[in-house]
Short mmCIF file of C-alpha atoms and ligand atoms in Angstrom, two decimals:
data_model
loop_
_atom_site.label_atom_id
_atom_site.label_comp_id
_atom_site.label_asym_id
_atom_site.label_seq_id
_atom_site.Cartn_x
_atom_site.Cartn_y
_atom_site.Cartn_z
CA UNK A 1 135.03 116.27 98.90
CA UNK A 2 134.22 113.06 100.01
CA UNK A 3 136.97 110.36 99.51
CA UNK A 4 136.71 106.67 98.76
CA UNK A 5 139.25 106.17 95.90
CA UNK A 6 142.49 105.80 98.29
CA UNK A 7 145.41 104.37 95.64
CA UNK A 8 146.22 101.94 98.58
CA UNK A 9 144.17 100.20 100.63
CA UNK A 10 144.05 101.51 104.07
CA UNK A 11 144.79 99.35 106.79
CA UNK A 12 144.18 100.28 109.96
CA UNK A 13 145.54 99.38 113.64
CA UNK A 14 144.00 99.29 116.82
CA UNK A 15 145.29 98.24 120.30
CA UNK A 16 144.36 94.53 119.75
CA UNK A 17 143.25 94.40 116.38
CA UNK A 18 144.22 94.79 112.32
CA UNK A 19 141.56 96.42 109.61
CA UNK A 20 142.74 95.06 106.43
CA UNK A 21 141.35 94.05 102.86
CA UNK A 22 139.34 91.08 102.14
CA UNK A 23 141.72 88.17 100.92
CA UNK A 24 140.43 85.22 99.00
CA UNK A 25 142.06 82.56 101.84
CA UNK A 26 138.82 84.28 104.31
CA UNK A 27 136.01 82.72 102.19
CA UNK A 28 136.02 80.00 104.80
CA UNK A 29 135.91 81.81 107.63
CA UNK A 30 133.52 84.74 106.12
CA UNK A 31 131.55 81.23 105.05
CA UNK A 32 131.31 80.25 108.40
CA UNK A 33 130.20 84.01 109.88
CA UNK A 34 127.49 84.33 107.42
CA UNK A 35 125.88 81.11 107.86
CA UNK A 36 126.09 81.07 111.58
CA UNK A 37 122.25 81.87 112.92
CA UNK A 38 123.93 83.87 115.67
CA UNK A 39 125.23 86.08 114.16
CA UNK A 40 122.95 86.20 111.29
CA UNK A 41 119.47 86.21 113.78
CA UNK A 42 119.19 90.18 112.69
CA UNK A 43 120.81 90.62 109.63
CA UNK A 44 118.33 89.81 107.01
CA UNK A 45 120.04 88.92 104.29
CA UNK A 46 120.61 85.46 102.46
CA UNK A 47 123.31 83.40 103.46
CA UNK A 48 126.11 82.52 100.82
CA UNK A 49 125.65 78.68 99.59
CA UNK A 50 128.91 77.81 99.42
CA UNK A 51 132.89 79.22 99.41
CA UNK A 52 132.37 80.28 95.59
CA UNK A 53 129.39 82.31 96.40
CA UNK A 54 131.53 84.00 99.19
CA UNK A 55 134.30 84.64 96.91
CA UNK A 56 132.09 86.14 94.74
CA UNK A 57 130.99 88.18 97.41
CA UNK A 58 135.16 89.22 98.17
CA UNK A 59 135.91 89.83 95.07
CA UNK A 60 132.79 92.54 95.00
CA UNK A 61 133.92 94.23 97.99
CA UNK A 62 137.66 94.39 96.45
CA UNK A 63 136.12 96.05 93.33
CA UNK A 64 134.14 97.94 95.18
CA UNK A 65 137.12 99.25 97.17
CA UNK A 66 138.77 99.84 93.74
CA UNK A 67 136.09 102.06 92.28
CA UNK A 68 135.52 104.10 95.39
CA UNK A 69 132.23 102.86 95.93
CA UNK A 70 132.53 100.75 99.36
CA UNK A 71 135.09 100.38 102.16
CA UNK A 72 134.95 97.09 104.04
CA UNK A 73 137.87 95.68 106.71
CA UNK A 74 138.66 92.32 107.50
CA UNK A 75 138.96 92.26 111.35
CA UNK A 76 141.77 90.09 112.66
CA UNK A 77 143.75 89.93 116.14
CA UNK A 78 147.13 91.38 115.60
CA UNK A 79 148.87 88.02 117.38
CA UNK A 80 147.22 85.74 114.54
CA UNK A 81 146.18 88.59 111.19
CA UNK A 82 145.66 85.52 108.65
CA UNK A 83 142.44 84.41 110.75
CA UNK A 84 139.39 86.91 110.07
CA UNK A 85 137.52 87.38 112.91
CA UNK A 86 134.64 89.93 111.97
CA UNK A 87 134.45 92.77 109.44
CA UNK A 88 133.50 96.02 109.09
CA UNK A 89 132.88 98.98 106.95
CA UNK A 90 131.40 101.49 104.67
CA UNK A 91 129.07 100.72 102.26
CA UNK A 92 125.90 102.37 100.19
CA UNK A 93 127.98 105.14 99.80
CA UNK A 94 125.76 108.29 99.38
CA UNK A 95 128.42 110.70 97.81
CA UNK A 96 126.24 113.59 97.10
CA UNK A 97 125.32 113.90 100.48
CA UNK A 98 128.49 112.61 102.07
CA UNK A 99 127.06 109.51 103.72
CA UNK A 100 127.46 106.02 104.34
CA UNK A 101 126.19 103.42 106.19
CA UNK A 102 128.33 101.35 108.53
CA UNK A 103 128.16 97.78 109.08
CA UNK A 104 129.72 95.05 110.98
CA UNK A 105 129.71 92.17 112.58
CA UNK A 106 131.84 88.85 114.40
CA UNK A 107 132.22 85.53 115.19
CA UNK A 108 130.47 84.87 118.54
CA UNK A 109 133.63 83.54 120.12
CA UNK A 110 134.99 87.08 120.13
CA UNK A 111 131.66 88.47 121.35
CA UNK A 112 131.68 90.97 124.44
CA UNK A 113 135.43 91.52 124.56
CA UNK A 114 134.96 95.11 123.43
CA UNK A 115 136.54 94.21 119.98
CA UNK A 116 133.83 95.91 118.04
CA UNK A 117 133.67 98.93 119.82
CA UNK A 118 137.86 98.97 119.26
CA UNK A 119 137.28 98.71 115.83
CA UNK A 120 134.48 101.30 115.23
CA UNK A 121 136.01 103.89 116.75
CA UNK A 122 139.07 103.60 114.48
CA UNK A 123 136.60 103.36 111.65
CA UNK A 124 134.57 106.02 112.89
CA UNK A 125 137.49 108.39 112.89
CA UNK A 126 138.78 107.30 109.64
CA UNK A 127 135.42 108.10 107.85
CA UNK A 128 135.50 111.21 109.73
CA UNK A 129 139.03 112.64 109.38
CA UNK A 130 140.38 110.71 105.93
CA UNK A 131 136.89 109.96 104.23
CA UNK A 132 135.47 113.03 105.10
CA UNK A 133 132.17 111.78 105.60
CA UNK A 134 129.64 114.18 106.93
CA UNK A 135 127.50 111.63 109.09
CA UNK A 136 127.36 108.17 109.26
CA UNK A 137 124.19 105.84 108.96
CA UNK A 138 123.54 102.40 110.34
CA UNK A 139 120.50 100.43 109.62
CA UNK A 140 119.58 98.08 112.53
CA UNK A 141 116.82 95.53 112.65
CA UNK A 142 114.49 96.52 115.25
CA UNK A 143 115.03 93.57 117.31
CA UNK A 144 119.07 93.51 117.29
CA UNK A 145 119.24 95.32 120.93
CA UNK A 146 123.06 94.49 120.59
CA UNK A 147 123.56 96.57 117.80
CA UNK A 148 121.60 99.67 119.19
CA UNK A 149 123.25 99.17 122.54
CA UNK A 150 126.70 99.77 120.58
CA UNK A 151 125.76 102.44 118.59
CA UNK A 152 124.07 104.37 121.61
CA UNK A 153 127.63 103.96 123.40
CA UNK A 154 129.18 105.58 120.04
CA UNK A 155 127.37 108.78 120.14
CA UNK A 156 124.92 107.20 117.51
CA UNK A 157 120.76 108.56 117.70
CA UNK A 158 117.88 107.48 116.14
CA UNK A 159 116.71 109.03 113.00
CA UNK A 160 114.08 107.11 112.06
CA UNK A 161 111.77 103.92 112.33
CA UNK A 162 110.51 102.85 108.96
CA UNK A 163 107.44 100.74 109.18
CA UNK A 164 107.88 97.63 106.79
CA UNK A 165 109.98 99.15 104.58
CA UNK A 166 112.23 96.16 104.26
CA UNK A 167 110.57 92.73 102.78
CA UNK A 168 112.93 89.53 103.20
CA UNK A 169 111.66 86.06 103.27
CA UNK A 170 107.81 86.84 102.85
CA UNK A 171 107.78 89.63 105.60
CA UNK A 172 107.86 93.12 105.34
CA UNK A 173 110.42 94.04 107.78
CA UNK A 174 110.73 97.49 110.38
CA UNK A 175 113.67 99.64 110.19
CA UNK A 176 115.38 101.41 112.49
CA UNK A 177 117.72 103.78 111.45
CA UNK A 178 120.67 106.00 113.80
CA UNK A 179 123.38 108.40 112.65
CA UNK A 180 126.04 110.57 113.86
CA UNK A 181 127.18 113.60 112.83
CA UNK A 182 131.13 114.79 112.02
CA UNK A 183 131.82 116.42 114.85
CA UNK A 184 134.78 118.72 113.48
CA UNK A 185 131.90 119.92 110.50
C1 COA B 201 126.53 93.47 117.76
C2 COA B 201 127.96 92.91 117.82
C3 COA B 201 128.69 93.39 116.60
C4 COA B 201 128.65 93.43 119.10
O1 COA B 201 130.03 93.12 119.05
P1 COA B 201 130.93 92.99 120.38
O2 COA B 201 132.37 93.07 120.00
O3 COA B 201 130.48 91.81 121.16
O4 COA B 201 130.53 94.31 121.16
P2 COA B 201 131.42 95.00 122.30
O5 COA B 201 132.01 93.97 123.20
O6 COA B 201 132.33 95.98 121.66
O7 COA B 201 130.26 95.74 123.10
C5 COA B 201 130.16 97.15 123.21
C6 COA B 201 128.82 97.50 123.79
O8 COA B 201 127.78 97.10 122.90
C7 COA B 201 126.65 96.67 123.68
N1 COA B 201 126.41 95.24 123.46
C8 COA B 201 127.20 94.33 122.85
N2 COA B 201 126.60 93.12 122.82
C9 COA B 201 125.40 93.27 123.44
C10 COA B 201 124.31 92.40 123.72
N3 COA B 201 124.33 91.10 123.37
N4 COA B 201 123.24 92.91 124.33
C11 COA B 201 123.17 94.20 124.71
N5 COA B 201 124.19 95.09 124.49
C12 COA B 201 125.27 94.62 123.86
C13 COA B 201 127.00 96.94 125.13
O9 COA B 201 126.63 98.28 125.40
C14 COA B 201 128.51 96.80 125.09
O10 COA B 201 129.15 97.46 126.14
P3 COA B 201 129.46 96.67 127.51
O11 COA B 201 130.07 95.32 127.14
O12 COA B 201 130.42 97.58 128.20
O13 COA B 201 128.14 96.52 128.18
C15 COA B 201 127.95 91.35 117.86
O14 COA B 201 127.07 90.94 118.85
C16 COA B 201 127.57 90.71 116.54
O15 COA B 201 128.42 90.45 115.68
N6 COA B 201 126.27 90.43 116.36
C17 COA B 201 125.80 89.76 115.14
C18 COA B 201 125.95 90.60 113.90
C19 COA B 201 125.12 91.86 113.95
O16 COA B 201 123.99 91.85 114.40
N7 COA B 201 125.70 92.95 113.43
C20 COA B 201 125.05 94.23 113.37
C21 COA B 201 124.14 94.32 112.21
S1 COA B 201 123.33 95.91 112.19
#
């Protein structure tokens, strides 16, 4: 059974870094992630307007938490766990098939310090060995060689490349899609 409806939320501990819930005092900082063009060149979403539509957007992701439908961290440095530095998680939860796609990203300041790779393989393992997922998807734009460089370096393969299957701002938009299996399944 998969399992996304933990009674408490689960934070998790790296070396350097804390996974914990969203909290209404990030909105400024998740504000200034999401509307920062470097880190947003390859996600193609819209970017919040203000703090209230990134509260909106927290208090989603805590309710999604609560009805076991998503599972999103906060990431913060251990020395300073107020100030959110990236985030990552579960989301587009697939239960029937016991799948779900990882995202995450962070601030550029933090960039290339190995902090995301710290934090995905403690998420990794969590959706492995306490989720019980059976693989794990991530859905890269075919341009963000970051991205595909770090999943590559988790075990991660291509699955697929959808031809404009994705339309954002008046363009239909190429997928490319990687997954990795539970190795202990
Ligand atoms: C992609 C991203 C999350 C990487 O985070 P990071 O903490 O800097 O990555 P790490 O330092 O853990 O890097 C691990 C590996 O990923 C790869 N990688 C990371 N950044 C890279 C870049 N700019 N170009 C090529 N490979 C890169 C490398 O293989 C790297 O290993 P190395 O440093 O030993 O060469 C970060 O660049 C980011 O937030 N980008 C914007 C948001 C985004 O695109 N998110 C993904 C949406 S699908």
């Amino acid at each position: 059974m998969l399992i996304l409806n933990f009674t408490k939320f689960p934070v998790l501990e790296t070396e350097r870094l804390i996974l914990r819930e969203h909290a209404l005092s990030d909105a400024e900082n998740i504000f200034k992630m999401r509307t920062n063009e470097a880190v947003m060149k390859y996600i193609d979403r819209e970017r919040p307007k203000d703090l209230t539509d990134v509260k909106t957007f927290i208090t989603t992701f805590n309710e999604g938490f609560e009805n076991g439908d998503n599972l999103a961290w906060v990431i913060a440095l251990k020395e300073n766990p107020n100030q959110m530095i990236g985030s990552v998680g579960y989301w587009r939860t697939d239960y029937a098939n016991h799948r779900a796609e990882i995202g995450y990203m962070l601030h550029p300041d933090y960039w290339r310090k190995g902090i995301i790779s710290e934090a995905l393989k403690r998420t990794i393992d969590f959706g492995f060995n306490n989720m019980n997922l059976h693989t794990i998807k991530a859905n890269i734009n075919v341009e963000n060689d970051a991205s595909r460089q770090i999943l590559i370096k988790h075990g991660f393969v291509k699955e697929a490349h959808f031809k404009q299957d994705y339309y954002f701002r008046g363009k239909f938009l190429d997928s490319e899609i990687y997954g990795l299996l539970n190795p202990k399944h």
